[in-house]
PDB file of C-alpha atoms in Angstrom:
ATOM      1  CA  MET C1415      48.898  11.422 -49.463  1.00 39.00           C
ATOM      2  CA  LEU C1416      46.515   8.647 -48.733  1.00 36.00           C
ATOM      3  CA  PRO C1417      48.956   7.138 -45.941  1.00 38.00           C
ATOM      4  CA  ILE C1418      47.877  10.980 -44.267  1.00 33.00           C
ATOM      5  CA  ILE C1419      44.090  10.783 -45.269  1.00 32.00           C
ATOM      6  CA  ALA C1420      44.124   7.483 -43.505  1.00 37.00           C
ATOM      7  CA  ALA C1421      45.540   8.677 -40.295  1.00 36.00           C
ATOM      8  CA  VAL C1422      43.135  11.588 -40.219  1.00 33.00           C
ATOM      9  CA  VAL C1423      40.105   9.250 -40.664  1.00 35.00           C
ATOM     10  CA  ALA C1424      41.321   7.006 -38.017  1.00 38.00           C
ATOM     11  CA  LEU C1425      42.184   9.673 -35.639  1.00 37.00           C
ATOM     12  CA  PHE C1426      38.283  11.205 -36.125  1.00 36.00           C
ATOM     13  CA  ALA C1427      37.107   7.899 -35.373  1.00 40.00           C
ATOM     14  CA  VAL C1428      38.836   7.575 -32.410  1.00 41.00           C
ATOM     15  CA  CYS C1429      37.793  10.677 -31.074  1.00 43.00           C
ATOM     16  CA  THR C1430      34.252  10.171 -31.933  1.00 41.00           C
ATOM     17  CA  THR C1431      33.823   6.737 -30.138  1.00 43.00           C
ATOM     18  CA  ALA C1432      36.114   7.072 -27.091  1.00 44.00           C
ATOM     19  CA  PRO C1433      33.623   9.585 -25.332  1.00 50.00           C
ATOM     20  CA  ALA C1434      31.114   6.832 -25.738  1.00 54.00           C
ATOM     21  CA  GLN C1435      33.246   4.221 -24.616  1.00 65.00           C
ATOM     22  CA  ASP C1436      34.843   6.486 -21.666  1.00 88.00           C
ATOM     23  CA  TYR C1437      32.190   7.814 -20.578  1.00 96.00           C
ATOM     24  CA  PRO C1438      31.879   9.549 -17.902  1.00 98.00           C
ATOM     25  CA  ALA C1439      35.407  10.327 -17.969  1.00 97.00           C
ATOM     26  CA  ARG C1440      34.436  13.560 -15.045  1.00 97.00           C
ATOM     27  CA  SER C1441      31.731  15.005 -12.954  1.00 98.00           C
ATOM     28  CA  VAL C1442      28.310  15.018 -14.739  1.00 98.00           C
ATOM     29  CA  LYS C1443      25.424  18.253 -14.316  1.00 98.00           C
ATOM     30  CA  ILE C1444      21.959  17.407 -14.614  1.00 98.00           C
ATOM     31  CA  LEU C1445      19.478  20.210 -14.649  1.00 98.00           C
ATOM     32  CA  ILE C1446      16.171  20.851 -13.599  1.00 97.00           C
ATOM     33  CA  PRO C1447      13.870  23.878 -13.857  1.00 94.00           C
ATOM     34  CA  LEU C1448      12.522  23.586 -10.677  1.00 90.00           C
ATOM     35  CA  ALA C1449      13.317  24.883  -6.989  1.00 88.00           C
ATOM     36  CA  ALA C1450      14.512  22.960  -4.746  1.00 90.00           C
ATOM     37  CA  GLY C1451      12.772  20.753  -2.047  1.00 87.00           C
ATOM     38  CA  GLY C1452       9.674  19.793  -4.567  1.00 85.00           C
ATOM     39  CA  GLY C1453       8.985  16.222  -5.854  1.00 86.00           C
ATOM     40  CA  GLY C1454      10.611  16.190  -9.192  1.00 90.00           C
ATOM     41  CA  ASP C1455      14.095  17.801  -7.411  1.00 93.00           C
ATOM     42  CA  VAL C1456      13.938  14.846  -4.376  1.00 92.00           C
ATOM     43  CA  PHE C1457      13.985  12.234  -7.033  1.00 95.00           C
ATOM     44  CA  THR C1458      16.269  13.884  -9.466  1.00 97.00           C
ATOM     45  CA  ARG C1459      18.738  14.391  -6.306  1.00 97.00           C
ATOM     46  CA  ALA C1460      18.240  10.353  -5.263  1.00 97.00           C
ATOM     47  CA  LEU C1461      18.914   9.403  -8.705  1.00 98.00           C
ATOM     48  CA  ALA C1462      21.837  11.316  -9.004  1.00 98.00           C
ATOM     49  CA  ASP C1463      23.550   9.429  -5.981  1.00 98.00           C
ATOM     50  CA  GLU C1464      22.875   6.040  -7.638  1.00 98.00           C
ATOM     51  CA  LEU C1465      24.818   6.942 -10.895  1.00 98.00           C
ATOM     52  CA  GLN C1466      27.365   8.453  -8.835  1.00 98.00           C
ATOM     53  CA  LYS C1467      27.702   5.250  -7.270  1.00 97.00           C
ATOM     54  CA  ALA C1468      27.348   3.289 -10.398  1.00 97.00           C
ATOM     55  CA  TRP C1469      29.668   5.440 -12.902  1.00 98.00           C
ATOM     56  CA  GLY C1470      32.246   6.343  -9.699  1.00 97.00           C
ATOM     57  CA  GLN C1471      32.158  10.162 -10.848  1.00 98.00           C
ATOM     58  CA  PRO C1472      30.510  12.729  -9.119  1.00 98.00           C
ATOM     59  CA  VAL C1473      27.181  13.871 -10.145  1.00 98.00           C
ATOM     60  CA  SER C1474      25.589  16.747  -9.188  1.00 98.00           C
ATOM     61  CA  VAL C1475      22.124  18.502  -9.507  1.00 98.00           C
ATOM     62  CA  GLU C1476      21.580  22.230 -10.132  1.00 98.00           C
ATOM     63  CA  ASN C1477      18.545  24.027 -10.270  1.00 96.00           C
ATOM     64  CA  ARG C1478      17.213  26.271 -12.839  1.00 95.00           C
ATOM     65  CA  PRO C1479      13.886  27.422 -12.088  1.00 92.00           C
ATOM     66  CA  GLY C1480      11.484  30.207 -13.640  1.00 88.00           C
ATOM     67  CA  GLY C1481       9.987  31.109 -16.647  1.00 86.00           C
ATOM     68  CA  ALA C1482       7.320  27.979 -16.056  1.00 84.00           C
ATOM     69  CA  GLN C1483      10.344  26.240 -16.177  1.00 91.00           C
ATOM     70  CA  ASN C1484      11.087  27.319 -19.811  1.00 93.00           C
ATOM     71  CA  VAL C1485      14.698  28.589 -18.175  1.00 95.00           C
ATOM     72  CA  GLY C1486      15.639  25.570 -17.051  1.00 96.00           C
ATOM     73  CA  ALA C1487      14.991  23.794 -20.594  1.00 97.00           C
ATOM     74  CA  ARG C1488      16.566  26.855 -22.555  1.00 97.00           C
ATOM     75  CA  ALA C1489      19.634  26.279 -20.242  1.00 97.00           C
ATOM     76  CA  CYS C1490      19.700  22.461 -21.205  1.00 97.00           C
ATOM     77  CA  ALA C1491      18.921  23.295 -25.163  1.00 98.00           C
ATOM     78  CA  GLU C1492      22.341  25.420 -24.992  1.00 97.00           C
ATOM     79  CA  ALA C1493      24.182  23.433 -23.047  1.00 98.00           C
ATOM     80  CA  PRO C1494      27.420  21.125 -24.712  1.00 98.00           C
ATOM     81  CA  PRO C1495      25.993  18.041 -26.365  1.00 98.00           C
ATOM     82  CA  ASP C1496      28.647  16.187 -24.945  1.00 97.00           C
ATOM     83  CA  GLY C1497      26.451  14.085 -22.093  1.00 97.00           C
ATOM     84  CA  TYR C1498      28.055  15.966 -19.198  1.00 98.00           C
ATOM     85  CA  THR C1499      24.765  18.246 -18.816  1.00 98.00           C
ATOM     86  CA  ILE C1500      21.814  15.812 -19.176  1.00 98.00           C
ATOM     87  CA  CYS C1501      18.273  17.480 -17.881  1.00 98.00           C
ATOM     88  CA  VAL C1502      14.746  16.337 -16.014  1.00 98.00           C
ATOM     89  CA  LEU C1503      12.561  18.233 -17.646  1.00 97.00           C
ATOM     90  CA  SER C1504       8.607  17.523 -17.486  1.00 92.00           C
ATOM     91  CA  THR C1505       5.518  17.579 -19.383  1.00 91.00           C
ATOM     92  CA  GLU C1506       5.002  21.372 -18.863  1.00 89.00           C
ATOM     93  CA  ALA C1507       8.261  22.175 -20.653  1.00 93.00           C
ATOM     94  CA  MET C1508       8.764  19.658 -23.474  1.00 94.00           C
ATOM     95  CA  ILE C1509       4.770  19.533 -24.033  1.00 92.00           C
ATOM     96  CA  TYR C1510       2.368  22.105 -22.722  1.00 88.00           C
ATOM     97  CA  ASN C1511       4.919  25.364 -23.065  1.00 88.00           C
ATOM     98  CA  GLN C1512       5.027  25.716 -26.583  1.00 88.00           C
ATOM     99  CA  PHE C1513       1.333  25.910 -27.151  1.00 83.00           C
ATOM    100  CA  SER C1514       1.463  28.493 -23.763  1.00 80.00           C
ATOM    101  CA  PHE C1515       3.705  31.020 -24.587  1.00 85.00           C
ATOM    102  CA  LYS C1516       5.008  32.907 -27.563  1.00 84.00           C
ATOM    103  CA  HIS C1517       8.977  32.744 -27.294  1.00 88.00           C
ATOM    104  CA  LEU C1518      10.013  29.828 -25.459  1.00 91.00           C
ATOM    105  CA  GLY C1519      14.016  30.330 -26.056  1.00 93.00           C
ATOM    106  CA  TYR C1520      14.335  27.042 -27.269  1.00 97.00           C
ATOM    107  CA  ASP C1521      12.563  24.470 -29.564  1.00 96.00           C
ATOM    108  CA  PRO C1522      11.236  21.284 -28.051  1.00 96.00           C
ATOM    109  CA  GLU C1523      10.894  19.335 -30.659  1.00 94.00           C
ATOM    110  CA  LYS C1524      14.298  19.735 -31.906  1.00 96.00           C
ATOM    111  CA  ASP C1525      16.669  20.601 -29.244  1.00 98.00           C
ATOM    112  CA  PHE C1526      16.538  17.345 -26.689  1.00 97.00           C
ATOM    113  CA  VAL C1527      17.385  13.467 -27.302  1.00 96.00           C
ATOM    114  CA  PRO C1528      14.753  12.259 -24.772  1.00 96.00           C
ATOM    115  CA  ILE C1529      16.616   9.201 -22.817  1.00 96.00           C
ATOM    116  CA  ILE C1530      14.161   7.741 -20.557  1.00 95.00           C
ATOM    117  CA  ASN C1531      10.824   8.675 -19.112  1.00 95.00           C
ATOM    118  CA  LEU C1532      11.233   8.734 -15.290  1.00 96.00           C
ATOM    119  CA  PHE C1533       7.881   8.653 -13.686  1.00 93.00           C
ATOM    120  CA  PHE C1534       4.061   9.871 -13.668  1.00 90.00           C
ATOM    121  CA  ASN C1535       2.920  12.126 -11.132  1.00 86.00           C
ATOM    122  CA  THR C1536       0.251  11.316  -9.426  1.00 87.00           C
ATOM    123  CA  LEU C1537      -1.724  14.682  -8.870  1.00 89.00           C
ATOM    124  CA  ALA C1538      -4.119  15.523  -6.073  1.00 93.00           C
ATOM    125  CA  PHE C1539      -6.425  18.560  -5.752  1.00 95.00           C
ATOM    126  CA  VAL C1540      -6.026  19.480  -2.079  1.00 97.00           C
ATOM    127  CA  VAL C1541      -6.714  21.907  -0.045  1.00 97.00           C
ATOM    128  CA  ASN C1542      -5.265  23.714   3.779  1.00 97.00           C
ATOM    129  CA  ALA C1543      -7.246  21.601   6.696  1.00 96.00           C
ATOM    130  CA  SER C1544      -8.631  25.291   7.569  1.00 95.00           C
ATOM    131  CA  LEU C1545     -10.998  25.259   4.832  1.00 95.00           C
ATOM    132  CA  LYS C1546     -12.818  22.748   6.283  1.00 94.00           C
ATOM    133  CA  VAL C1547     -14.314  21.142   3.128  1.00 96.00           C
ATOM    134  CA  THR C1548     -14.922  17.634   2.011  1.00 96.00           C
ATOM    135  CA  THR C1549     -15.030  17.698  -1.735  1.00 96.00           C
ATOM    136  CA  ILE C1550     -14.031  19.714  -4.587  1.00 95.00           C
ATOM    137  CA  GLN C1551     -18.086  20.990  -5.266  1.00 95.00           C
ATOM    138  CA  GLU C1552     -17.294  22.091  -2.115  1.00 96.00           C
ATOM    139  CA  VAL C1553     -14.359  24.263  -2.903  1.00 95.00           C
ATOM    140  CA  ALA C1554     -16.293  25.395  -6.318  1.00 94.00           C
ATOM    141  CA  ALA C1555     -19.075  26.540  -3.825  1.00 94.00           C
ATOM    142  CA  LEU C1556     -17.276  28.559  -1.092  1.00 94.00           C
ATOM    143  CA  ALA C1557     -15.251  30.396  -4.173  1.00 93.00           C
ATOM    144  CA  LYS C1558     -18.812  31.070  -5.479  1.00 92.00           C
ATOM    145  CA  ALA C1559     -20.081  32.404  -2.338  1.00 92.00           C
ATOM    146  CA  LYS C1560     -17.092  34.365  -1.523  1.00 89.00           C
ATOM    147  CA  PRO C1561     -15.531  35.960  -4.660  1.00 89.00           C
ATOM    148  CA  GLY C1562     -12.360  36.800  -4.783  1.00 85.00           C
ATOM    149  CA  THR C1563     -11.039  35.403  -1.589  1.00 90.00           C
ATOM    150  CA  LEU C1564      -9.655  31.852  -2.638  1.00 93.00           C
ATOM    151  CA  SER C1565      -6.517  31.282  -4.858  1.00 95.00           C
ATOM    152  CA  TYR C1566      -5.094  28.201  -5.627  1.00 95.00           C
ATOM    153  CA  GLY C1567      -1.589  26.907  -6.865  1.00 93.00           C
ATOM    154  CA  THR C1568      -0.402  24.452  -9.425  1.00 85.00           C
ATOM    155  CA  PHE C1569       2.645  24.432 -11.996  1.00 75.00           C
ATOM    156  CA  ALA C1570       0.856  21.745 -14.277  1.00 72.00           C
ATOM    157  CA  PHE C1571      -0.887  22.914 -16.970  1.00 72.00           C
ATOM    158  CA  PRO C1572      -3.600  19.760 -17.078  1.00 71.00           C
ATOM    159  CA  ALA C1573      -4.022  20.665 -13.666  1.00 77.00           C
ATOM    160  CA  ALA C1574      -4.389  24.323 -13.883  1.00 79.00           C
ATOM    161  CA  GLN C1575      -6.821  23.670 -17.047  1.00 77.00           C
ATOM    162  CA  PHE C1576      -9.383  20.993 -14.741  1.00 81.00           C
ATOM    163  CA  VAL C1577      -9.492  24.344 -12.698  1.00 87.00           C
ATOM    164  CA  GLU C1578     -10.140  26.860 -14.686  1.00 83.00           C
ATOM    165  CA  LYS C1579     -12.914  24.463 -16.344  1.00 83.00           C
ATOM    166  CA  LEU C1580     -14.395  24.113 -12.878  1.00 86.00           C
ATOM    167  CA  LYS C1581     -14.415  27.612 -12.545  1.00 88.00           C
ATOM    168  CA  LYS C1582     -16.229  28.049 -15.965  1.00 85.00           C
ATOM    169  CA  ASP C1583     -18.482  25.254 -15.020  1.00 87.00           C
ATOM    170  CA  THR C1584     -19.591  26.451 -11.369  1.00 89.00           C
ATOM    171  CA  GLY C1585     -19.040  29.954 -11.772  1.00 90.00           C
ATOM    172  CA  ALA C1586     -16.284  29.553  -9.024  1.00 91.00           C
ATOM    173  CA  ASP C1587     -14.168  32.686  -8.547  1.00 91.00           C
ATOM    174  CA  ILE C1588     -10.870  31.277  -7.537  1.00 92.00           C
ATOM    175  CA  VAL C1589      -7.454  32.840  -8.477  1.00 91.00           C
ATOM    176  CA  ARG C1590      -4.135  31.455 -10.024  1.00 89.00           C
ATOM    177  CA  VAL C1591      -1.350  32.477  -8.200  1.00 90.00           C
ATOM    178  CA  PRO C1592       1.703  31.044 -10.169  1.00 83.00           C
ATOM    179  CA  PHE C1593       5.074  29.175  -8.393  1.00 85.00           C
ATOM    180  CA  ARG C1594       8.474  27.744  -9.267  1.00 77.00           C
ATOM    181  CA  GLY C1595       8.441  24.319  -7.475  1.00 80.00           C
ATOM    182  CA  GLY C1596       6.020  22.241  -5.465  1.00 85.00           C
ATOM    183  CA  ALA C1597       7.882  23.002  -2.210  1.00 88.00           C
ATOM    184  CA  GLU C1598       6.730  26.513  -2.462  1.00 91.00           C
ATOM    185  CA  ILE C1599       3.090  25.925  -3.308  1.00 93.00           C
ATOM    186  CA  VAL C1600       3.057  23.611   0.621  1.00 95.00           C
ATOM    187  CA  THR C1601       4.545  26.064   1.881  1.00 95.00           C
ATOM    188  CA  ALA C1602       1.894  28.560   0.507  1.00 96.00           C
ATOM    189  CA  LEU C1603      -1.167  25.825   1.210  1.00 96.00           C
ATOM    190  CA  LEU C1604       0.581  25.473   5.162  1.00 96.00           C
ATOM    191  CA  SER C1605       0.489  29.196   5.362  1.00 96.00           C
ATOM    192  CA  GLY C1606      -3.196  29.400   3.949  1.00 94.00           C
ATOM    193  CA  THR C1607      -1.781  32.125   1.680  1.00 95.00           C
ATOM    194  CA  THR C1608      -2.992  29.860  -1.060  1.00 96.00           C
ATOM    195  CA  PRO C1609      -5.217  27.497   0.609  1.00 96.00           C
ATOM    196  CA  VAL C1610      -6.321  25.448  -2.838  1.00 96.00           C
ATOM    197  CA  ALA C1611      -3.810  23.339  -5.176  1.00 96.00           C
ATOM    198  CA  VAL C1612      -3.504  20.906  -7.844  1.00 93.00           C
ATOM    199  CA  LEU C1613       0.215  19.523  -6.705  1.00 91.00           C
ATOM    200  CA  ALA C1614       1.515  15.837  -6.865  1.00 89.00           C
ATOM    201  CA  LEU C1615       1.349  13.917  -3.786  1.00 91.00           C
ATOM    202  CA  SER C1616       5.083  13.632  -3.444  1.00 89.00           C
ATOM    203  CA  ASN C1617       5.557  16.936  -2.288  1.00 89.00           C
ATOM    204  CA  MET C1618       3.115  16.726   0.726  1.00 94.00           C
ATOM    205  CA  ILE C1619       3.132  13.358   1.982  1.00 94.00           C
ATOM    206  CA  PRO C1620       4.003  14.171   5.543  1.00 94.00           C
ATOM    207  CA  GLN C1621       1.292  16.936   5.911  1.00 96.00           C
ATOM    208  CA  LEU C1622      -0.984  14.818   4.216  1.00 96.00           C
ATOM    209  CA  GLN C1623      -0.491  11.953   7.022  1.00 95.00           C
ATOM    210  CA  SER C1624      -0.700  14.453   9.817  1.00 96.00           C
ATOM    211  CA  GLY C1625      -4.268  16.024   8.509  1.00 96.00           C
ATOM    212  CA  ARG C1626      -2.917  20.163   8.387  1.00 96.00           C
ATOM    213  CA  ILE C1627      -3.458  19.495   4.338  1.00 97.00           C
ATOM    214  CA  LYS C1628      -6.264  17.585   2.923  1.00 97.00           C
ATOM    215  CA  ALA C1629      -6.753  15.290  -0.306  1.00 97.00           C
ATOM    216  CA  LEU C1630      -9.825  15.597  -2.010  1.00 97.00           C
ATOM    217  CA  ALA C1631      -9.118  13.646  -5.051  1.00 95.00           C
ATOM    218  CA  ILE C1632      -6.414  12.354  -7.185  1.00 92.00           C
ATOM    219  CA  VAL C1633      -5.596  12.060 -10.887  1.00 87.00           C
ATOM    220  CA  SER C1634      -5.520   8.528 -11.725  1.00 85.00           C
ATOM    221  CA  LYS C1635      -7.201   5.317 -12.513  1.00 83.00           C
ATOM    222  CA  LYS C1636      -6.680   3.950  -9.149  1.00 86.00           C
ATOM    223  CA  ARG C1637      -6.590   5.002  -5.665  1.00 90.00           C
ATOM    224  CA  SER C1638      -3.076   5.446  -4.032  1.00 89.00           C
ATOM    225  CA  PRO C1639      -1.875   2.958  -1.853  1.00 88.00           C
ATOM    226  CA  LEU C1640      -0.653   5.253   0.802  1.00 90.00           C
ATOM    227  CA  PHE C1641      -3.985   7.476   0.805  1.00 93.00           C
ATOM    228  CA  PRO C1642      -6.846   4.838  -0.144  1.00 94.00           C
ATOM    229  CA  ASP C1643      -9.436   6.510   1.062  1.00 96.00           C
ATOM    230  CA  VAL C1644      -8.675   9.602  -1.429  1.00 96.00           C
ATOM    231  CA  PRO C1645     -11.104   9.265  -3.890  1.00 95.00           C
ATOM    232  CA  THR C1646     -10.351   9.425  -8.018  1.00 93.00           C
ATOM    233  CA  PHE C1647     -11.269  12.017 -10.140  1.00 91.00           C
ATOM    234  CA  ALA C1648     -13.385  10.073 -11.695  1.00 91.00           C
ATOM    235  CA  GLN C1649     -14.867   8.918  -8.054  1.00 94.00           C
ATOM    236  CA  ALA C1650     -15.519  12.230  -6.963  1.00 93.00           C
ATOM    237  CA  GLY C1651     -17.820  13.268 -10.043  1.00 91.00           C
ATOM    238  CA  VAL C1652     -15.460  15.422 -11.736  1.00 87.00           C
ATOM    239  CA  GLY C1653     -14.196  13.289 -14.902  1.00 79.00           C
ATOM    240  CA  ASP C1654     -11.349  11.180 -15.378  1.00 69.00           C
ATOM    241  CA  ASP C1655      -9.770  12.287 -18.870  1.00 62.00           C
ATOM    242  CA  TYR C1656      -6.649  14.367 -17.434  1.00 68.00           C
ATOM    243  CA  SER C1657      -3.308  14.061 -19.176  1.00 70.00           C
ATOM    244  CA  PRO C1658      -0.546  12.216 -17.267  1.00 73.00           C
ATOM    245  CA  THR C1659       1.849  14.648 -15.182  1.00 84.00           C
ATOM    246  CA  TRP C1660       5.466  13.180 -16.170  1.00 91.00           C
ATOM    247  CA  PHE C1661       9.155  14.027 -15.869  1.00 94.00           C
ATOM    248  CA  GLY C1662      11.462  12.458 -18.293  1.00 96.00           C
ATOM    249  CA  LEU C1663      15.565  12.447 -18.795  1.00 97.00           C
ATOM    250  CA  PHE C1664      16.557  14.132 -21.894  1.00 98.00           C
ATOM    251  CA  ALA C1665      19.751  15.310 -23.047  1.00 98.00           C
ATOM    252  CA  PRO C1666      21.021  18.083 -25.517  1.00 98.00           C
ATOM    253  CA  THR C1667      20.360  17.038 -29.244  1.00 98.00           C
ATOM    254  CA  GLY C1668      23.955  15.963 -30.968  1.00 98.00           C
ATOM    255  CA  THR C1669      24.975  14.052 -28.016  1.00 98.00           C
ATOM    256  CA  PRO C1670      26.477  10.931 -29.084  1.00 97.00           C
ATOM    257  CA  ARG C1671      23.712   8.181 -29.408  1.00 95.00           C
ATOM    258  CA  ARG C1672      26.246   5.770 -27.481  1.00 96.00           C
ATOM    259  CA  VAL C1673      26.305   7.963 -24.381  1.00 97.00           C
ATOM    260  CA  ILE C1674      22.764   8.313 -24.728  1.00 96.00           C
ATOM    261  CA  ALA C1675      22.721   4.497 -24.584  1.00 95.00           C
ATOM    262  CA  LYS C1676      24.799   4.125 -21.589  1.00 96.00           C
ATOM    263  CA  ILE C1677      23.016   6.620 -19.541  1.00 97.00           C
ATOM    264  CA  ALA C1678      19.519   5.163 -20.511  1.00 95.00           C
ATOM    265  CA  THR C1679      20.904   1.715 -19.422  1.00 95.00           C
ATOM    266  CA  SER C1680      22.224   2.589 -15.938  1.00 96.00           C
ATOM    267  CA  VAL C1681      19.341   4.728 -15.031  1.00 96.00           C
ATOM    268  CA  THR C1682      17.203   1.841 -15.905  1.00 94.00           C
ATOM    269  CA  ARG C1683      19.508  -0.661 -13.729  1.00 95.00           C
ATOM    270  CA  ILE C1684      18.676   1.733 -11.333  1.00 96.00           C
ATOM    271  CA  ILE C1685      15.169   2.567 -10.845  1.00 94.00           C
ATOM    272  CA  ALA C1686      14.611  -1.500 -11.142  1.00 94.00           C
ATOM    273  CA  GLU C1687      16.151  -2.168  -7.952  1.00 96.00           C
ATOM    274  CA  PRO C1688      14.063  -3.039  -5.361  1.00 96.00           C
ATOM    275  CA  ASP C1689      15.077  -0.740  -2.866  1.00 97.00           C
ATOM    276  CA  PHE C1690      15.002   2.474  -5.113  1.00 97.00           C
ATOM    277  CA  LEU C1691      11.738   1.264  -6.533  1.00 94.00           C
ATOM    278  CA  GLN C1692      10.360   1.164  -2.481  1.00 95.00           C
ATOM    279  CA  ARG C1693      11.959   4.018  -1.062  1.00 95.00           C
ATOM    280  CA  VAL C1694      12.043   6.568  -4.083  1.00 94.00           C
ATOM    281  CA  TYR C1695       8.784   5.563  -6.034  1.00 93.00           C
ATOM    282  CA  ILE C1696       6.340   3.693  -3.950  1.00 90.00           C
ATOM    283  CA  ASP C1697       6.858   5.637  -0.421  1.00 91.00           C
ATOM    284  CA  ARG C1698       6.553   8.539  -1.912  1.00 89.00           C
ATOM    285  CA  GLY C1699       3.625   8.017  -4.442  1.00 87.00           C
ATOM    286  CA  ILE C1700       4.850   8.071  -7.478  1.00 89.00           C
ATOM    287  CA  GLU C1701       4.085   5.875 -10.409  1.00 88.00           C
ATOM    288  CA  PRO C1702       7.148   4.292 -12.214  1.00 89.00           C
ATOM    289  CA  ALA C1703       7.349   4.811 -16.163  1.00 87.00           C
ATOM    290  CA  GLY C1704      10.546   2.984 -17.127  1.00 69.00           C
ATOM    291  CA  THR C1705      10.667   2.841 -21.532  1.00 73.00           C
ATOM    292  CA  SER C1706      12.963   2.203 -23.689  1.00 75.00           C
ATOM    293  CA  LEU C1707      14.582   5.356 -26.322  1.00 79.00           C
ATOM    294  CA  ASP C1708      12.266   4.673 -28.769  1.00 84.00           C
ATOM    295  CA  GLU C1709       8.946   3.902 -27.059  1.00 90.00           C
ATOM    296  CA  PHE C1710       9.462   7.154 -25.171  1.00 91.00           C
ATOM    297  CA  ALA C1711       9.858   9.178 -28.174  1.00 90.00           C
ATOM    298  CA  ARG C1712       7.026   7.921 -29.623  1.00 92.00           C
ATOM    299  CA  PHE C1713       4.944   8.635 -26.336  1.00 91.00           C
ATOM    300  CA  ILE C1714       5.860  12.237 -26.885  1.00 93.00           C
ATOM    301  CA  THR C1715       5.147  12.442 -29.973  1.00 91.00           C
ATOM    302  CA  HIS C1716       1.385  11.187 -29.249  1.00 88.00           C
ATOM    303  CA  GLU C1717       1.379  13.400 -25.887  1.00 88.00           C
ATOM    304  CA  ARG C1718       2.192  16.660 -28.344  1.00 88.00           C
ATOM    305  CA  SER C1719      -0.960  15.565 -30.544  1.00 86.00           C
ATOM    306  CA  VAL C1720      -3.209  14.657 -26.979  1.00 82.00           C
ATOM    307  CA  ALA C1721      -1.795  18.060 -25.795  1.00 81.00           C
ATOM    308  CA  ALA C1722      -2.662  20.573 -29.258  1.00 79.00           C
ATOM    309  CA  GLN C1723      -6.393  19.363 -28.988  1.00 75.00           C
ATOM    310  CA  MET C1724      -6.581  19.958 -24.882  1.00 71.00           C
ATOM    311  CA  VAL C1725      -4.986  23.636 -26.244  1.00 69.00           C
ATOM    312  CA  LYS C1726      -7.390  24.263 -28.682  1.00 69.00           C
ATOM    313  CA  GLU C1727     -10.293  22.918 -26.480  1.00 65.00           C
ATOM    314  CA  SER C1728      -9.462  25.397 -23.584  1.00 59.00           C
ATOM    315  CA  GLY C1729      -9.315  28.446 -26.212  1.00 59.00           C
ATOM    316  CA  LEU C1730      -5.816  29.295 -24.271  1.00 57.00           C
ATOM    317  CA  GLN C1731      -3.975  31.810 -26.451  1.00 58.00           C
ATOM    318  CA  PRO C1732       0.346  31.727 -26.042  1.00 56.00           C
ATOM    319  CA  GLN C1733       1.378  34.747 -23.474  1.00 63.00           C
TER     320      GLN C1733
END
């Protein structure tokens, strides 16, 4: 009997370690809860291309937009925890949505394993150039003078909180329009149907450079090298205590630790490459944020405590 038990134990050991040793042995899928074409999507596809080269296996990107990113996050949480479905999730899905919705369909604190923080988005308060305004204060005055005529788009909770506070402080009448991704907001900005937005620079660099969209201020401690003439929120006189918007790589809870470590090692190596750093980060106006597994986990815990306080102060009620 003992030899049989020993054989079973040995077989189990082989089965549990082999996936990590051989990973990946087949194609890998990266889920992202945003529509195609936005900044997060573009970054994810660039990362997928490099992982495919490094691993010698197909790496595909699957967009699951909808429900304020809850649809894609839930799909990630329900995926098999084997390393063959990993996910790029943002601040909203992992931090703020738990305070904004009564029912998420997933548990952001229990259903995911953090792998690495990929980047911080540099957000900008922007307008369609046809509005002919030069400051955020002028936007507020225009919205107050013409109530009900202006709308704004964003899918970042801290950005929405900023605009809602601006409305409260100034009496501006400007309506929030929900979107599934950055590319959709840019289209609405250009058409003038939603002429105001708080959006990542990475979504609209060509349009900003052409002058069709005008940036009035950025959410950052320092000016962007790409747009040095655009002031920070603090320099624009509208405060500077806004939480950063970030995108991180996650896996469903239960994914083997060795697999997580291999993914983290591969991604860390890729994002440190000078060509990738220049092409995907610097040229697109996003900030590197690579951290270790444990550092990322601690960062998320801290961000949740900050978010809880922000939501409490805003008086936001879950939908």
